[in-house]
Amino acid sequence: MALSLENCDVGVENKLGLVRPATEHYVKEAIQALKAEKVIVVPTDTIYGFACDACSMEAVKRIYKIKGREHTRPLAICVGDVSDIMRFAVTDYLPQGLLDSLLPGPVTVVLRRGESSILEKSLNPGLDSIGVRVPDCNFIRAIARGLESALALTSANLSGQPSSVCIKDFENLWQHCAFVYDGGVLPSGRAGSTIVDLTRLGKYKIIRPGSAKEETIAILERHSLLEEATAT
């Protein structure tokens, strides 16, 4: 996904000296901020997100505080490539080629976490699953690759408020972040990723419909997965 910097008024909006264009030039800076346990804001292929090192509990706590989010609500992670997912979640029970068909793209796949996951046990404690994203966005993927870890990723807004498709939408929260990376106005229409639970063998369940829902379902069913019946 090529992020357009049209409507990206960095010079005008950079009141706190925090805003940067979401370009390759600033990838190393973003990685250094994450290694220092800071929170940054990045564009994705859906909406803007708060991101931090998923293995830094100090940074993860900071995201919850910025959003005013209850700690019982789990965070998803973001990795640079589909091949990275197996470091953080179990994938060997999934149909061959499924993840490569879904990702990169506007989908969060909820997978079994497994004992071999290198994630800190204190991330989403009590859950044996983890939501994973590989956005179709070169900037955030380059950051994840360079960090050589997973990013904790959640929408850049106050909990319960509308999602952000431009940096002005969450201007009141800039001060809590190390940097805000501007990718212009995102075209998702405030729809986040479609979240699909793949923790049960041969089954899928749409937890939250979002961008590319119908395309996601078509891919799942093409790989012979059956929709999990909703409890009544």
PDB file of N, CA, C and O in Angstrom, residues 5-50:
ATOM      1  N   LEU A   5       0.876  11.216   0.780  1.00  0.00           N
ATOM      2  CA  LEU A   5       1.129  12.307   1.723  1.00  0.00           C
ATOM      3  C   LEU A   5       0.391  13.578   1.330  1.00  0.00           C
ATOM      4  O   LEU A   5       0.634  14.640   1.863  1.00  0.00           O
ATOM      5  N   GLU A   6      -0.523  13.452   0.391  1.00  0.00           N
ATOM      6  CA  GLU A   6      -1.399  14.564   0.080  1.00  0.00           C
ATOM      7  C   GLU A   6      -2.238  14.855   1.321  1.00  0.00           C
ATOM      8  O   GLU A   6      -2.646  13.948   2.038  1.00  0.00           O
ATOM      9  N   ASN A   7      -2.499  16.064   1.617  1.00  0.00           N
ATOM     10  CA  ASN A   7      -3.201  16.489   2.827  1.00  0.00           C
ATOM     11  C   ASN A   7      -2.355  16.289   4.082  1.00  0.00           C
ATOM     12  O   ASN A   7      -2.876  16.269   5.180  1.00  0.00           O
ATOM     13  N   CYS A   8      -1.069  16.109   3.910  1.00  0.00           N
ATOM     14  CA  CYS A   8      -0.179  15.885   5.056  1.00  0.00           C
ATOM     15  C   CYS A   8       0.532  17.199   5.376  1.00  0.00           C
ATOM     16  O   CYS A   8       1.602  17.476   4.872  1.00  0.00           O
ATOM     17  N   ASP A   9      -0.103  18.011   6.199  1.00  0.00           N
ATOM     18  CA  ASP A   9       0.419  19.341   6.498  1.00  0.00           C
ATOM     19  C   ASP A   9       1.362  19.287   7.684  1.00  0.00           C
ATOM     20  O   ASP A   9       1.114  19.844   8.752  1.00  0.00           O
ATOM     21  N   VAL A  10       2.483  18.596   7.502  1.00  0.00           N
ATOM     22  CA  VAL A  10       3.395  18.379   8.620  1.00  0.00           C
ATOM     23  C   VAL A  10       3.894  19.692   9.197  1.00  0.00           C
ATOM     24  O   VAL A  10       3.933  19.889  10.404  1.00  0.00           O
ATOM     25  N   GLY A  11       4.268  20.621   8.343  1.00  0.00           N
ATOM     26  CA  GLY A  11       4.823  21.884   8.820  1.00  0.00           C
ATOM     27  C   GLY A  11       3.839  22.680   9.644  1.00  0.00           C
ATOM     28  O   GLY A  11       4.193  23.270  10.661  1.00  0.00           O
ATOM     29  N   VAL A  12       2.574  22.694   9.227  1.00  0.00           N
ATOM     30  CA  VAL A  12       1.549  23.456   9.922  1.00  0.00           C
ATOM     31  C   VAL A  12       1.151  22.783  11.231  1.00  0.00           C
ATOM     32  O   VAL A  12       0.995  23.418  12.265  1.00  0.00           O
ATOM     33  N   GLU A  13       1.023  21.435  11.187  1.00  0.00           N
ATOM     34  CA  GLU A  13       0.457  20.723  12.318  1.00  0.00           C
ATOM     35  C   GLU A  13       1.489  20.349  13.390  1.00  0.00           C
ATOM     36  O   GLU A  13       1.139  19.929  14.482  1.00  0.00           O
ATOM     37  N   ASN A  14       2.762  20.483  13.086  1.00  0.00           N
ATOM     38  CA  ASN A  14       3.793  19.970  13.974  1.00  0.00           C
ATOM     39  C   ASN A  14       4.057  20.908  15.146  1.00  0.00           C
ATOM     40  O   ASN A  14       5.169  21.361  15.356  1.00  0.00           O
ATOM     41  N   LYS A  15       3.039  21.174  15.918  1.00  0.00           N
ATOM     42  CA  LYS A  15       3.138  22.144  16.996  1.00  0.00           C
ATOM     43  C   LYS A  15       4.093  21.697  18.097  1.00  0.00           C
ATOM     44  O   LYS A  15       4.726  22.506  18.750  1.00  0.00           O
ATOM     45  N   LEU A  16       4.159  20.409  18.325  1.00  0.00           N
ATOM     46  CA  LEU A  16       4.974  19.887  19.419  1.00  0.00           C
ATOM     47  C   LEU A  16       6.283  19.287  18.923  1.00  0.00           C
ATOM     48  O   LEU A  16       7.040  18.727  19.709  1.00  0.00           O
ATOM     49  N   GLY A  17       6.567  19.390  17.647  1.00  0.00           N
ATOM     50  CA  GLY A  17       7.785  18.819  17.097  1.00  0.00           C
ATOM     51  C   GLY A  17       7.770  17.311  17.042  1.00  0.00           C
ATOM     52  O   GLY A  17       8.817  16.679  16.970  1.00  0.00           O
ATOM     53  N   LEU A  18       6.588  16.709  17.074  1.00  0.00           N
ATOM     54  CA  LEU A  18       6.457  15.262  17.138  1.00  0.00           C
ATOM     55  C   LEU A  18       6.115  14.616  15.801  1.00  0.00           C
ATOM     56  O   LEU A  18       6.308  13.410  15.633  1.00  0.00           O
ATOM     57  N   VAL A  19       5.586  15.392  14.874  1.00  0.00           N
ATOM     58  CA  VAL A  19       5.029  14.824  13.649  1.00  0.00           C
ATOM     59  C   VAL A  19       6.106  14.666  12.585  1.00  0.00           C
ATOM     60  O   VAL A  19       6.921  15.565  12.359  1.00  0.00           O
ATOM     61  N   ARG A  20       6.106  13.513  11.965  1.00  0.00           N
ATOM     62  CA  ARG A  20       7.018  13.188  10.873  1.00  0.00           C
ATOM     63  C   ARG A  20       6.207  12.567   9.736  1.00  0.00           C
ATOM     64  O   ARG A  20       5.198  11.913   9.989  1.00  0.00           O
ATOM     65  N   PRO A  21       6.659  12.695   8.503  1.00  0.00           N
ATOM     66  CA  PRO A  21       6.005  11.942   7.429  1.00  0.00           C
ATOM     67  C   PRO A  21       6.329  10.454   7.560  1.00  0.00           C
ATOM     68  O   PRO A  21       7.432  10.083   7.984  1.00  0.00           O
ATOM     69  N   ALA A  22       5.382   9.615   7.228  1.00  0.00           N
ATOM     70  CA  ALA A  22       5.575   8.168   7.332  1.00  0.00           C
ATOM     71  C   ALA A  22       6.336   7.659   6.113  1.00  0.00           C
ATOM     72  O   ALA A  22       5.782   7.053   5.204  1.00  0.00           O
ATOM     73  N   THR A  23       7.638   7.932   6.121  1.00  0.00           N
ATOM     74  CA  THR A  23       8.490   7.557   4.996  1.00  0.00           C
ATOM     75  C   THR A  23       9.680   6.743   5.496  1.00  0.00           C
ATOM     76  O   THR A  23       9.998   6.730   6.687  1.00  0.00           O
ATOM     77  N   GLU A  24      10.349   6.096   4.572  1.00  0.00           N
ATOM     78  CA  GLU A  24      11.471   5.217   4.901  1.00  0.00           C
ATOM     79  C   GLU A  24      12.554   5.941   5.700  1.00  0.00           C
ATOM     80  O   GLU A  24      13.220   5.344   6.548  1.00  0.00           O
ATOM     81  N   HIS A  25      12.705   7.229   5.450  1.00  0.00           N
ATOM     82  CA  HIS A  25      13.742   8.019   6.113  1.00  0.00           C
ATOM     83  C   HIS A  25      13.607   7.985   7.636  1.00  0.00           C
ATOM     84  O   HIS A  25      14.609   8.115   8.356  1.00  0.00           O
ATOM     85  N   TYR A  26      12.384   7.819   8.139  1.00  0.00           N
ATOM     86  CA  TYR A  26      12.141   7.903   9.581  1.00  0.00           C
ATOM     87  C   TYR A  26      11.977   6.535  10.248  1.00  0.00           C
ATOM     88  O   TYR A  26      11.660   6.468  11.440  1.00  0.00           O
ATOM     89  N   VAL A  27      12.205   5.454   9.518  1.00  0.00           N
ATOM     90  CA  VAL A  27      12.044   4.120  10.086  1.00  0.00           C
ATOM     91  C   VAL A  27      13.011   3.890  11.250  1.00  0.00           C
ATOM     92  O   VAL A  27      12.620   3.414  12.322  1.00  0.00           O
ATOM     93  N   LYS A  28      14.289   4.235  11.062  1.00  0.00           N
ATOM     94  CA  LYS A  28      15.275   4.013  12.125  1.00  0.00           C
ATOM     95  C   LYS A  28      14.939   4.807  13.373  1.00  0.00           C
ATOM     96  O   LYS A  28      15.109   4.326  14.503  1.00  0.00           O
ATOM     97  N   GLU A  29      14.473   6.029  13.197  1.00  0.00           N
ATOM     98  CA  GLU A  29      14.079   6.854  14.332  1.00  0.00           C
ATOM     99  C   GLU A  29      12.946   6.181  15.113  1.00  0.00           C
ATOM    100  O   GLU A  29      12.960   6.142  16.353  1.00  0.00           O
ATOM    101  N   ALA A  30      11.983   5.647  14.384  1.00  0.00           N
ATOM    102  CA  ALA A  30      10.846   4.986  15.026  1.00  0.00           C
ATOM    103  C   ALA A  30      11.310   3.760  15.807  1.00  0.00           C
ATOM    104  O   ALA A  30      10.857   3.514  16.936  1.00  0.00           O
ATOM    105  N   ILE A  31      12.221   2.991  15.230  1.00  0.00           N
ATOM    106  CA  ILE A  31      12.737   1.791  15.887  1.00  0.00           C
ATOM    107  C   ILE A  31      13.450   2.163  17.190  1.00  0.00           C
ATOM    108  O   ILE A  31      13.271   1.517  18.228  1.00  0.00           O
ATOM    109  N   GLN A  32      14.258   3.229  17.153  1.00  0.00           N
ATOM    110  CA  GLN A  32      14.966   3.662  18.354  1.00  0.00           C
ATOM    111  C   GLN A  32      13.990   4.088  19.449  1.00  0.00           C
ATOM    112  O   GLN A  32      14.211   3.806  20.640  1.00  0.00           O
ATOM    113  N   ALA A  33      12.909   4.748  19.065  1.00  0.00           N
ATOM    114  CA  ALA A  33      11.901   5.150  20.050  1.00  0.00           C
ATOM    115  C   ALA A  33      11.255   3.926  20.694  1.00  0.00           C
ATOM    116  O   ALA A  33      11.043   3.893  21.911  1.00  0.00           O
ATOM    117  N   LEU A  34      10.977   2.918  19.887  1.00  0.00           N
ATOM    118  CA  LEU A  34      10.368   1.703  20.415  1.00  0.00           C
ATOM    119  C   LEU A  34      11.321   0.961  21.347  1.00  0.00           C
ATOM    120  O   LEU A  34      10.920   0.442  22.393  1.00  0.00           O
ATOM    121  N   LYS A  35      12.603   0.923  20.978  1.00  0.00           N
ATOM    122  CA  LYS A  35      13.597   0.274  21.837  1.00  0.00           C
ATOM    123  C   LYS A  35      13.757   1.006  23.167  1.00  0.00           C
ATOM    124  O   LYS A  35      14.158   0.399  24.165  1.00  0.00           O
ATOM    125  N   ALA A  36      13.432   2.290  23.170  1.00  0.00           N
ATOM    126  CA  ALA A  36      13.478   3.088  24.400  1.00  0.00           C
ATOM    127  C   ALA A  36      12.157   3.017  25.175  1.00  0.00           C
ATOM    128  O   ALA A  36      11.930   3.810  26.087  1.00  0.00           O
ATOM    129  N   GLU A  37      11.296   2.068  24.790  1.00  0.00           N
ATOM    130  CA  GLU A  37      10.028   1.805  25.470  1.00  0.00           C
ATOM    131  C   GLU A  37       9.035   2.957  25.332  1.00  0.00           C
ATOM    132  O   GLU A  37       8.217   3.199  26.226  1.00  0.00           O
ATOM    133  N   LYS A  38       9.100   3.652  24.202  1.00  0.00           N
ATOM    134  CA  LYS A  38       8.170   4.748  23.929  1.00  0.00           C
ATOM    135  C   LYS A  38       6.996   4.251  23.097  1.00  0.00           C
ATOM    136  O   LYS A  38       7.035   3.176  22.498  1.00  0.00           O
ATOM    137  N   VAL A  39       5.962   5.078  23.047  1.00  0.00           N
ATOM    138  CA  VAL A  39       4.793   4.823  22.201  1.00  0.00           C
ATOM    139  C   VAL A  39       4.850   5.755  21.004  1.00  0.00           C
ATOM    140  O   VAL A  39       5.148   6.948  21.142  1.00  0.00           O
ATOM    141  N   ILE A  40       4.591   5.221  19.822  1.00  0.00           N
ATOM    142  CA  ILE A  40       4.523   6.022  18.601  1.00  0.00           C
ATOM    143  C   ILE A  40       3.165   5.816  17.949  1.00  0.00           C
ATOM    144  O   ILE A  40       2.422   4.906  18.328  1.00  0.00           O
ATOM    145  N   VAL A  41       2.860   6.683  16.983  1.00  0.00           N
ATOM    146  CA  VAL A  41       1.637   6.515  16.191  1.00  0.00           C
ATOM    147  C   VAL A  41       2.022   6.278  14.745  1.00  0.00           C
ATOM    148  O   VAL A  41       2.880   6.979  14.191  1.00  0.00           O
ATOM    149  N   VAL A  42       1.389   5.274  14.147  1.00  0.00           N
ATOM    150  CA  VAL A  42       1.702   4.909  12.766  1.00  0.00           C
ATOM    151  C   VAL A  42       0.417   4.732  11.959  1.00  0.00           C
ATOM    152  O   VAL A  42      -0.612   4.316  12.500  1.00  0.00           O
ATOM    153  N   PRO A  43       0.489   5.024  10.657  1.00  0.00           N
ATOM    154  CA  PRO A  43      -0.628   4.666   9.793  1.00  0.00           C
ATOM    155  C   PRO A  43      -0.572   3.180   9.477  1.00  0.00           C
ATOM    156  O   PRO A  43       0.498   2.565   9.508  1.00  0.00           O
ATOM    157  N   THR A  44      -1.723   2.586   9.215  1.00  0.00           N
ATOM    158  CA  THR A  44      -1.786   1.206   8.750  1.00  0.00           C
ATOM    159  C   THR A  44      -2.591   1.190   7.456  1.00  0.00           C
ATOM    160  O   THR A  44      -2.859   2.242   6.875  1.00  0.00           O
ATOM    161  N   ASP A  45      -3.003   0.008   7.031  1.00  0.00           N
ATOM    162  CA  ASP A  45      -3.842  -0.078   5.838  1.00  0.00           C
ATOM    163  C   ASP A  45      -5.320   0.133   6.167  1.00  0.00           C
ATOM    164  O   ASP A  45      -6.175   0.025   5.289  1.00  0.00           O
ATOM    165  N   THR A  46      -5.619   0.439   7.437  1.00  0.00           N
ATOM    166  CA  THR A  46      -7.003   0.725   7.819  1.00  0.00           C
ATOM    167  C   THR A  46      -7.085   2.082   8.521  1.00  0.00           C
ATOM    168  O   THR A  46      -7.552   3.057   7.951  1.00  0.00           O
ATOM    169  N   ILE A  47      -6.600   2.141   9.758  1.00  0.00           N
ATOM    170  CA  ILE A  47      -6.685   3.368  10.562  1.00  0.00           C
ATOM    171  C   ILE A  47      -5.340   3.628  11.222  1.00  0.00           C
ATOM    172  O   ILE A  47      -4.416   2.820  11.121  1.00  0.00           O
ATOM    173  N   TYR A  48      -5.223   4.769  11.913  1.00  0.00           N
ATOM    174  CA  TYR A  48      -3.995   5.070  12.661  1.00  0.00           C
ATOM    175  C   TYR A  48      -3.973   4.265  13.957  1.00  0.00           C
ATOM    176  O   TYR A  48      -5.015   4.010  14.570  1.00  0.00           O
ATOM    177  N   GLY A  49      -2.751   3.871  14.359  1.00  0.00           N
ATOM    178  CA  GLY A  49      -2.627   3.066  15.560  1.00  0.00           C
ATOM    179  C   GLY A  49      -1.513   3.519  16.476  1.00  0.00           C
ATOM    180  O   GLY A  49      -0.483   4.033  16.025  1.00  0.00           O
ATOM    181  N   PHE A  50      -1.733   3.334  17.782  1.00  0.00           N
ATOM    182  CA  PHE A  50      -0.648   3.424  18.759  1.00  0.00           C
ATOM    183  C   PHE A  50       0.159   2.137  18.665  1.00  0.00           C
ATOM    184  O   PHE A  50      -0.400   1.041  18.596  1.00  0.00           O
TER     185      PHE A  50
END
